[in-house]
Coordinates of N, CA, C and O in Angstrom, one line a residue:
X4 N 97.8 98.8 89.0 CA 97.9 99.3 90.4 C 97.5 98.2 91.4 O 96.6 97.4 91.3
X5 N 98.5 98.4 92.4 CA 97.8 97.0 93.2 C 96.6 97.4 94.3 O 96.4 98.5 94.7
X6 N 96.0 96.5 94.7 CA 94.9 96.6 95.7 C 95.3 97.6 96.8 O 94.6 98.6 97.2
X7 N 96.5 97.2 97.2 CA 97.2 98.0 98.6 C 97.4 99.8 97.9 O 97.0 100.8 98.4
X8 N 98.1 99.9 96.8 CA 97.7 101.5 96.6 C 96.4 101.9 96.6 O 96.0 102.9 97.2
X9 N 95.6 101.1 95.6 CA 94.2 101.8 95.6 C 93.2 102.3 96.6 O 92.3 103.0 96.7
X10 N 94.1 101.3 97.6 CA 93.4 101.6 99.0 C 93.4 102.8 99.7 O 92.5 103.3 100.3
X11 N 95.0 103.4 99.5 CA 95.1 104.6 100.0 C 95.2 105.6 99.2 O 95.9 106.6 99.2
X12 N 93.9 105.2 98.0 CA 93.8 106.8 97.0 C 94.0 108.0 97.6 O 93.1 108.4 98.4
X13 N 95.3 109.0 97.3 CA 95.0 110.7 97.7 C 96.1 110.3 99.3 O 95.9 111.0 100.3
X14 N 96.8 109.7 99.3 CA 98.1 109.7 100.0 C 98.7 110.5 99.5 O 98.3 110.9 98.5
X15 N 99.5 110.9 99.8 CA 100.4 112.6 99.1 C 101.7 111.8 98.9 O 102.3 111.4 99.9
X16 N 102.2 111.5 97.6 CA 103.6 110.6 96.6 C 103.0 109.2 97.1 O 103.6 108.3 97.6
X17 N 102.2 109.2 96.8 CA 102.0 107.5 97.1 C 102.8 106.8 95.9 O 102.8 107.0 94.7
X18 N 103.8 105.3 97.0 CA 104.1 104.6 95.3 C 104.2 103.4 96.2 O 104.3 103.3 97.4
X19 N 104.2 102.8 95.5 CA 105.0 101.2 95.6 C 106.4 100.6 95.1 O 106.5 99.9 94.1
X20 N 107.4 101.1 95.9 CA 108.4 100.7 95.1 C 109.0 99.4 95.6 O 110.1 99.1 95.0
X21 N 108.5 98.4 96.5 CA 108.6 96.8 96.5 C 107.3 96.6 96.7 O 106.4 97.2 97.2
X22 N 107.4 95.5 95.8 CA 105.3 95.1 96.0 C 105.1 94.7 97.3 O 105.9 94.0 97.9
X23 N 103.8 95.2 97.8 CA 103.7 94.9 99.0 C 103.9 96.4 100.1 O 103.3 96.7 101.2
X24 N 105.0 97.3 99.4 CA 105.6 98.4 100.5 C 105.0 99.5 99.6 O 105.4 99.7 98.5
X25 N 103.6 100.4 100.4 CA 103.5 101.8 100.0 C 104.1 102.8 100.9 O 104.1 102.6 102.1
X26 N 104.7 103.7 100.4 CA 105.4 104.9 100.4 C 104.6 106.0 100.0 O 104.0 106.2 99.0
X27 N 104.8 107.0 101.4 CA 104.2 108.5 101.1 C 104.1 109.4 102.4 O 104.9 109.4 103.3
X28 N 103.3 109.9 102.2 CA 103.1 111.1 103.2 C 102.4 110.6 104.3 O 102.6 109.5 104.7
X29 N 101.7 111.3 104.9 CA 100.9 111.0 106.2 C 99.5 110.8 105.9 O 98.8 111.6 105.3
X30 N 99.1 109.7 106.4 CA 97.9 109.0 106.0 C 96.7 109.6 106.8 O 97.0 110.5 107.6
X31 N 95.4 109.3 106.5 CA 94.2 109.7 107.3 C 94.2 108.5 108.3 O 95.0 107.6 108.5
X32 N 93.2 108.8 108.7 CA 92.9 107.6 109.7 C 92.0 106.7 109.0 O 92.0 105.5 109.3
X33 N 90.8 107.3 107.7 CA 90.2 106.6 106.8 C 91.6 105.5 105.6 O 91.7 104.3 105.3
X34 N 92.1 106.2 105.5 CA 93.6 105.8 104.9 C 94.3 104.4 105.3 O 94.7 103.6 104.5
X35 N 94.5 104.4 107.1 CA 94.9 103.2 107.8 C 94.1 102.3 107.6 O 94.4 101.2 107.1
X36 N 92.7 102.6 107.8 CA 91.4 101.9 107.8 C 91.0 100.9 106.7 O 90.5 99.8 106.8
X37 N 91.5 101.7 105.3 CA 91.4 101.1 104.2 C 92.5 100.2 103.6 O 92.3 99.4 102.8
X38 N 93.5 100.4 104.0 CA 94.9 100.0 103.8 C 94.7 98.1 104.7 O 94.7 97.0 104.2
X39 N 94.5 98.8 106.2 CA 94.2 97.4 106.3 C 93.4 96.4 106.1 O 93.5 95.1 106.3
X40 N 92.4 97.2 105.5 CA 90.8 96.2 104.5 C 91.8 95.5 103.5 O 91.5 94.3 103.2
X41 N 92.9 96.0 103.0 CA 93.5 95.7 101.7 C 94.4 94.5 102.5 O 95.4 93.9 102.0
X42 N 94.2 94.6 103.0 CA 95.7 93.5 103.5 C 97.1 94.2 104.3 O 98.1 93.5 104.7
X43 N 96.8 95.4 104.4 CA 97.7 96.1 105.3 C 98.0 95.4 106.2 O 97.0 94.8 106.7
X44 N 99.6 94.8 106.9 CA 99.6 94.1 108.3 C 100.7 95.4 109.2 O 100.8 95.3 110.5
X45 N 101.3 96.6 108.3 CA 102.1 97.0 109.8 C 102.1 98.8 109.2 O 101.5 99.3 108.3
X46 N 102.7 99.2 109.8 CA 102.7 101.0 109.3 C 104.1 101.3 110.1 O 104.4 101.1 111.3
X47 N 104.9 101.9 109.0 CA 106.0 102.6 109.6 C 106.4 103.8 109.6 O 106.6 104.4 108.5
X48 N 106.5 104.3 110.7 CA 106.2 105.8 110.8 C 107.6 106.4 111.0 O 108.4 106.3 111.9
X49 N 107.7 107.2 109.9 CA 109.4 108.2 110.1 C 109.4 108.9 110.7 O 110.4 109.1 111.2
X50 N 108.2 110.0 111.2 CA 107.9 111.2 111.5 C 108.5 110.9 113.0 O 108.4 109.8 113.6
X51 N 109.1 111.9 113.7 CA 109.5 112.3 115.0 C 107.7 112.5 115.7 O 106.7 113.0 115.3
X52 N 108.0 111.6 116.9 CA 106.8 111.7 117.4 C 106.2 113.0 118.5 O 105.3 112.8 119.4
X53 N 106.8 113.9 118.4 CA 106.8 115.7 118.3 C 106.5 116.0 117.5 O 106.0 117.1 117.8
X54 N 106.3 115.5 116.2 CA 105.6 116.3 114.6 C 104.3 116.1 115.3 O 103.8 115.4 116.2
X55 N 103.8 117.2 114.5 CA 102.2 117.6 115.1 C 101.5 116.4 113.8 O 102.0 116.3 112.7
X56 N 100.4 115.8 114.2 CA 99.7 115.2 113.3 C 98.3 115.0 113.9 O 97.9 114.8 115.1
X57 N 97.6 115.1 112.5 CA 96.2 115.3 112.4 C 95.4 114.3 113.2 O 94.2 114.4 113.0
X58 N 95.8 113.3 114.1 CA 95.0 112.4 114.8 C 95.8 111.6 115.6 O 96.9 112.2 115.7
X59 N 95.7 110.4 116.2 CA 96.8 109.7 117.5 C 97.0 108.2 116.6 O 96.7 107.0 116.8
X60 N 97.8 108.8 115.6 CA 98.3 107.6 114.4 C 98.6 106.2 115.6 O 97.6 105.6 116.0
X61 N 99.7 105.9 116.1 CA 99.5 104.5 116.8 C 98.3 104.0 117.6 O 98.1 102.8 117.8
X62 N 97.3 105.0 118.2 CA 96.3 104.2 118.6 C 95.3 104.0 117.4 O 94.4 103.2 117.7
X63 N 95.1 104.4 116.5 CA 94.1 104.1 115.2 C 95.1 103.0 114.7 O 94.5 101.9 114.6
X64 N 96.1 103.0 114.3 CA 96.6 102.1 113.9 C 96.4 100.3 114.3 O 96.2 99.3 113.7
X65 N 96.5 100.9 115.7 CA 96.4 99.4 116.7 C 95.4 99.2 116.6 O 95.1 98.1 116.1
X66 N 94.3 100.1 116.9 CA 92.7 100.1 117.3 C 92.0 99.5 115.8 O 90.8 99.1 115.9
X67 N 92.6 99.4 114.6 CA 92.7 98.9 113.5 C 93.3 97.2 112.9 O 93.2 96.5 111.9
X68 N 94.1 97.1 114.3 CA 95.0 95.9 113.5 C 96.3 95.8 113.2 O 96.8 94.7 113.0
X69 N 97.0 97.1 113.0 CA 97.9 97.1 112.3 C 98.8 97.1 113.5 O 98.3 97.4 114.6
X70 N 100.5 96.8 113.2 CA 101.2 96.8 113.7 C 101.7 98.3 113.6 O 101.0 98.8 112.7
X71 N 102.4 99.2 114.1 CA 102.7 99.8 114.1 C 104.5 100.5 114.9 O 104.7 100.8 116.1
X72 N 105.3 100.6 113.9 CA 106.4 100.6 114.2 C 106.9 102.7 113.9 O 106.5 103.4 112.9
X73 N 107.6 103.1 114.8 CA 107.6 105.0 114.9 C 109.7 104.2 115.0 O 110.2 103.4 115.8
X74 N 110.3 105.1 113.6 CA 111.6 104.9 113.6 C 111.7 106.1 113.0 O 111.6 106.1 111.8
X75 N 112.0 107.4 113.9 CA 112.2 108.6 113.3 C 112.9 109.2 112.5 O 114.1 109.2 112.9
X76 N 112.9 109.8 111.5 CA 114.3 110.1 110.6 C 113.7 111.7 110.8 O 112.6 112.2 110.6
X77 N 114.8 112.3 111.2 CA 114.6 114.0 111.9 C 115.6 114.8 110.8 O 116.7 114.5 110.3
X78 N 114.8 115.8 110.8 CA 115.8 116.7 109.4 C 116.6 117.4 110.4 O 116.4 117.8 111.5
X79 N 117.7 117.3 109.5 CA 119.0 117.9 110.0 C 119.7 116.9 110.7 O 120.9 117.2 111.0
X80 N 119.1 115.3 111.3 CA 120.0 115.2 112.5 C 120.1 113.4 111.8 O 120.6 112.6 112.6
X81 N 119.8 113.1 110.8 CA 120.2 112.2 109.7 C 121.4 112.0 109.6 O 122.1 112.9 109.0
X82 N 122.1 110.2 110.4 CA 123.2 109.9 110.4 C 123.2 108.5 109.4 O 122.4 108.0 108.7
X83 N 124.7 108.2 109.9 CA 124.7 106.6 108.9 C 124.0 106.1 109.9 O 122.8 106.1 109.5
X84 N 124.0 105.6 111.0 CA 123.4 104.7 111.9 C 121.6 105.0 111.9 O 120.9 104.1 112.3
X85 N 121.0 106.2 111.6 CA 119.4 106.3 111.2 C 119.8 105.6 110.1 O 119.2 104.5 110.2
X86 N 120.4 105.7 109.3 CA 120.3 104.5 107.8 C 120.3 103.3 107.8 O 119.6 102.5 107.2
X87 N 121.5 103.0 108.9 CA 121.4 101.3 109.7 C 120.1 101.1 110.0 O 119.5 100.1 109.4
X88 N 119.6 101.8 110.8 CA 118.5 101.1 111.5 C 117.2 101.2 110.6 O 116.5 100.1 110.9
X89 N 116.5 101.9 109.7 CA 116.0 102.0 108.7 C 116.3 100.6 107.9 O 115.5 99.8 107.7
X90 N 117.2 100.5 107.5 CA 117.9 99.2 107.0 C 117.3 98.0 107.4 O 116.7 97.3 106.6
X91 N 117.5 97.7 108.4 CA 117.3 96.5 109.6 C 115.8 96.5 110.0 O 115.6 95.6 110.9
X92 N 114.7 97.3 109.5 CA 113.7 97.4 109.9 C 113.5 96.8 108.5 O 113.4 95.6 108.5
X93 N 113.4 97.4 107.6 CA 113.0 97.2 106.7 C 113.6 95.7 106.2 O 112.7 95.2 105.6
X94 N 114.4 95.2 106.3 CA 114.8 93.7 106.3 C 113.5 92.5 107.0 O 113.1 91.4 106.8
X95 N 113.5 93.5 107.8 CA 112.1 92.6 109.1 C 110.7 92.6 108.6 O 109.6 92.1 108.8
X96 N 111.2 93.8 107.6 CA 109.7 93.5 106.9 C 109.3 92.9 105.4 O 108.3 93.1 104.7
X97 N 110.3 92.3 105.0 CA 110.5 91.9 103.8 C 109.2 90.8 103.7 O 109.2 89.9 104.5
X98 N 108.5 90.9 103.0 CA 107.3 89.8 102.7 C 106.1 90.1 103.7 O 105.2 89.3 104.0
X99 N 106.1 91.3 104.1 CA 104.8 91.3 105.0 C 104.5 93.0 103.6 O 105.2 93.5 102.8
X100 N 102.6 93.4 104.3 CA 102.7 93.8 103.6 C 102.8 95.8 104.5 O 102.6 95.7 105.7
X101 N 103.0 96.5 104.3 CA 103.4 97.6 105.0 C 102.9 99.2 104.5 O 102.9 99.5 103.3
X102 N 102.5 100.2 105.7 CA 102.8 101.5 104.7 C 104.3 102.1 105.6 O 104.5 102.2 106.8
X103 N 104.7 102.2 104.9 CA 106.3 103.4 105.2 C 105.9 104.6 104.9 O 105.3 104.9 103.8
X104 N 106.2 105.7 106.1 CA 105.5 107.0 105.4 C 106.3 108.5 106.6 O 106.4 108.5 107.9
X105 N 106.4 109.1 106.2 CA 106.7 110.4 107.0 C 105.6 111.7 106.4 O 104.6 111.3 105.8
X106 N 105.8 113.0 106.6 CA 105.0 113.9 106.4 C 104.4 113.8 105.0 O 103.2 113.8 104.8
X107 N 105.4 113.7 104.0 CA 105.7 114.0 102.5 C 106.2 112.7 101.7 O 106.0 112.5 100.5
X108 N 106.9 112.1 102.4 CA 107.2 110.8 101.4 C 108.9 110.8 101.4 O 109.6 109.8 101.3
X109 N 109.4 112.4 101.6 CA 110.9 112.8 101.1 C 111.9 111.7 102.2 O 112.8 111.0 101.7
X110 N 111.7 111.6 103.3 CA 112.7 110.9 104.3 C 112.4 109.4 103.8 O 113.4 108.8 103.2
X111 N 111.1 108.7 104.0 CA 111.0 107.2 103.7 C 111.5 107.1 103.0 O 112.2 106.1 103.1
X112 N 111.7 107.9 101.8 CA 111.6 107.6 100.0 C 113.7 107.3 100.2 O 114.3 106.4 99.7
X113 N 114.1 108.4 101.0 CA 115.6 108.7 101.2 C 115.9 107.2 101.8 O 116.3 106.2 101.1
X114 N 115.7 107.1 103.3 CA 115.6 105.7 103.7 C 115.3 104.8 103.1 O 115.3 103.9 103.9
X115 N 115.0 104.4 102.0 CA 114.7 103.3 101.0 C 116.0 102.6 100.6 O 116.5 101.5 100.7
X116 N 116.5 103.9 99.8 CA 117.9 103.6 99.1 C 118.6 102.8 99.3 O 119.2 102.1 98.4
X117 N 118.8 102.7 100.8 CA 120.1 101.3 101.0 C 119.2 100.0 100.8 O 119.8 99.2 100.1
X118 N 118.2 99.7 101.2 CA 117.1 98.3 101.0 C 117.5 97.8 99.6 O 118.0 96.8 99.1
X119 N 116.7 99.6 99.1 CA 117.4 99.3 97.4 C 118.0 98.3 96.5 O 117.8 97.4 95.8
X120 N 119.0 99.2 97.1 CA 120.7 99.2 96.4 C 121.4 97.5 96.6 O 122.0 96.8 95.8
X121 N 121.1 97.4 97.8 CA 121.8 96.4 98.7 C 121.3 95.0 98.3 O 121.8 94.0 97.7
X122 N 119.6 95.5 98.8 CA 118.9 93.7 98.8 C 118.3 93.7 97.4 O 118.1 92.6 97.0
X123 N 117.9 94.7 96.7 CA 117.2 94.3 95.3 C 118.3 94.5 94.6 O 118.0 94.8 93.4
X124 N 119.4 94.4 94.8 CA 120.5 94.9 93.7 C 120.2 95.8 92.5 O 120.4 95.4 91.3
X125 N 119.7 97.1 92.8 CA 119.6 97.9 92.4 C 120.6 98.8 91.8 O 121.5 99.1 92.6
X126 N 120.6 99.4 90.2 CA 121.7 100.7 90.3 C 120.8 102.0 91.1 O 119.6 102.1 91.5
X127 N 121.9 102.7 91.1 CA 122.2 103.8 92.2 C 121.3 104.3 91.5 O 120.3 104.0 92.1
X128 N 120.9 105.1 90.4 CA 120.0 105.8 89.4 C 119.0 105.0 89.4 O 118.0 105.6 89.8
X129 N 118.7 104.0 89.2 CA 117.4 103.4 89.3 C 116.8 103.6 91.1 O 115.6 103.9 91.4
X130 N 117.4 103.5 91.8 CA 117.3 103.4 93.1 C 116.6 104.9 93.7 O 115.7 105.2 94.5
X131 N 117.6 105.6 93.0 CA 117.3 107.2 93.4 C 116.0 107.7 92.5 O 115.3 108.6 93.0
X132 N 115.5 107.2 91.3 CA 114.4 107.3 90.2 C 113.1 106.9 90.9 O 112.0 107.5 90.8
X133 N 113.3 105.8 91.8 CA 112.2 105.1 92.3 C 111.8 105.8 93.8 O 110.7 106.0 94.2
X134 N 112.9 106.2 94.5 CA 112.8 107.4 95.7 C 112.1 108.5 95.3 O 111.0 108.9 95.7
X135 N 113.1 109.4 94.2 CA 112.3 110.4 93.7 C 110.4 109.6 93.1 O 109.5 110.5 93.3
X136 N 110.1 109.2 92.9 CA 108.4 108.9 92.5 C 108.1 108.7 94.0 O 107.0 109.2 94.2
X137 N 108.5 108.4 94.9 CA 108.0 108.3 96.3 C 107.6 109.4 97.1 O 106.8 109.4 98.0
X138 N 108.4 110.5 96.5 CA 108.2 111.8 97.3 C 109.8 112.0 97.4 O 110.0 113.0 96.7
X139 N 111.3 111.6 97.8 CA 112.5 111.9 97.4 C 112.7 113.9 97.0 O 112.5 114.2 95.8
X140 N 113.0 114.9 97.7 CA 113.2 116.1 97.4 C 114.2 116.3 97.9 O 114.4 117.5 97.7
X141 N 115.2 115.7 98.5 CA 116.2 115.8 100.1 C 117.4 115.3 99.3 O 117.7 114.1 99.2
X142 N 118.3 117.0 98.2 CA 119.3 116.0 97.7 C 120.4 115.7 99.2 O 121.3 114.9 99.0
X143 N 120.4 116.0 100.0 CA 121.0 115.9 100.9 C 120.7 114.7 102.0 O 121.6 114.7 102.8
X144 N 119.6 113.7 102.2 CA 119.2 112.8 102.4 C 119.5 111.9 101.2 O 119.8 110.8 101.6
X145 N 119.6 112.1 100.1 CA 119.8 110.6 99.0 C 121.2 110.6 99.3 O 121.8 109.6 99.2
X146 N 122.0 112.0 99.6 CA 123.7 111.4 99.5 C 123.8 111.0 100.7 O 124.9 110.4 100.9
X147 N 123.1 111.1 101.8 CA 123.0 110.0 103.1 C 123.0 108.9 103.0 O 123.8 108.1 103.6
X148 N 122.0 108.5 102.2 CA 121.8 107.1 101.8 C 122.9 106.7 101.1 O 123.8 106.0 101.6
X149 N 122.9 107.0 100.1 CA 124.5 106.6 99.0 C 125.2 106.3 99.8 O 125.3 105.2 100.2
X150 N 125.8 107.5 100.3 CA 127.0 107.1 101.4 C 127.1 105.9 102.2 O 128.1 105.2 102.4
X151 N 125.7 105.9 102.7 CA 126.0 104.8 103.3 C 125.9 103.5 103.3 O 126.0 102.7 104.2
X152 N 125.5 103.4 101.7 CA 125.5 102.1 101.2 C 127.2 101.7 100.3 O 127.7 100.6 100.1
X153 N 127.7 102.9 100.1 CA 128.9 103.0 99.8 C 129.8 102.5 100.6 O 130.8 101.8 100.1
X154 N 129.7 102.8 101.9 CA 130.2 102.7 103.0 C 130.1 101.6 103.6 O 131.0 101.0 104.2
X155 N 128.5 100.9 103.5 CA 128.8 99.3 104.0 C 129.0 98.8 102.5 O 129.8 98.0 102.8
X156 N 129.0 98.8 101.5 CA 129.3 97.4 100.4 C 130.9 97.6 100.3 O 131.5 96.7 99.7
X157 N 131.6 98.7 100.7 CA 132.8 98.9 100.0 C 133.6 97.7 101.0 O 134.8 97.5 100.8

């Protein structure tokens, strides 16, 4: 296990599915705290910034260090173009070290898929295996993803 998970023991689906990138639910503020003792440099937040949460995540964030990037992925209203931009974010963050995270893990974990597929040249099953351990419950978010990795490689 690397330093950067052990940091955020008791994250709800915590994984690492690129070294360097934890994936999960919504962090504490002890959580941010420890994350960036570990080397944490940025936090990306899926959640709609209307979701009710337990504390003022970008100012603990900042007030910590961390960079902090809010790129919402909203149930029900999940297009290809939230997959573009999820994509494009996550490209920017390739070699830094990161948490990615929504309520539960299920949207990030969804949003992963094209990074996946695309830049680690991943199969589609391994891709979706590694979402599902993230938190992944949304069969209807993974065939978002698919799609639209289908849709840009084709």
């Amino acid at each position: 296990m690397s330093r950067l998970l052990d940091a955020i023991a008791g994250l709800p689906n915590a994984a690492e599915p690129v070294t360097g990138w934890i994936t999960g639910g919504q962090p504490t503020e002890q959580q941010l705290k420890a994350f960036k003792a570990a080397g944490g440099e940025v936090v990306l937040d899926n959640r709609d910034p209307m979701e009710p949460r337990p504390f003022d995540e970008p100012a603990v964030a900042r007030t910590n260090g961390l960079e902090y990037v809010n790129l919402p992925i909203v149930h029900g209203a999940v297009t290809a173009d939230t997959m573009k931009q999820m994509h494009a974010t996550l490209k920017k963050l390739e070699g830094r070290n990161a948490l990615l995270h929504c309520s539960s893990g299920n949207r990030t974990s969804a949003a992963l898929i094209p990074y996946l597929m695309i830049d680690k040249k991943m199969e589609q099953d391994d891709a979706v295996d590694v979402a599902m351990r993230g938190g992944l419950r949304s069969s209807e978010l993974m065939e978002l993803a698919v799609e639209y990795v289908l849709n840009t490689t084709a």
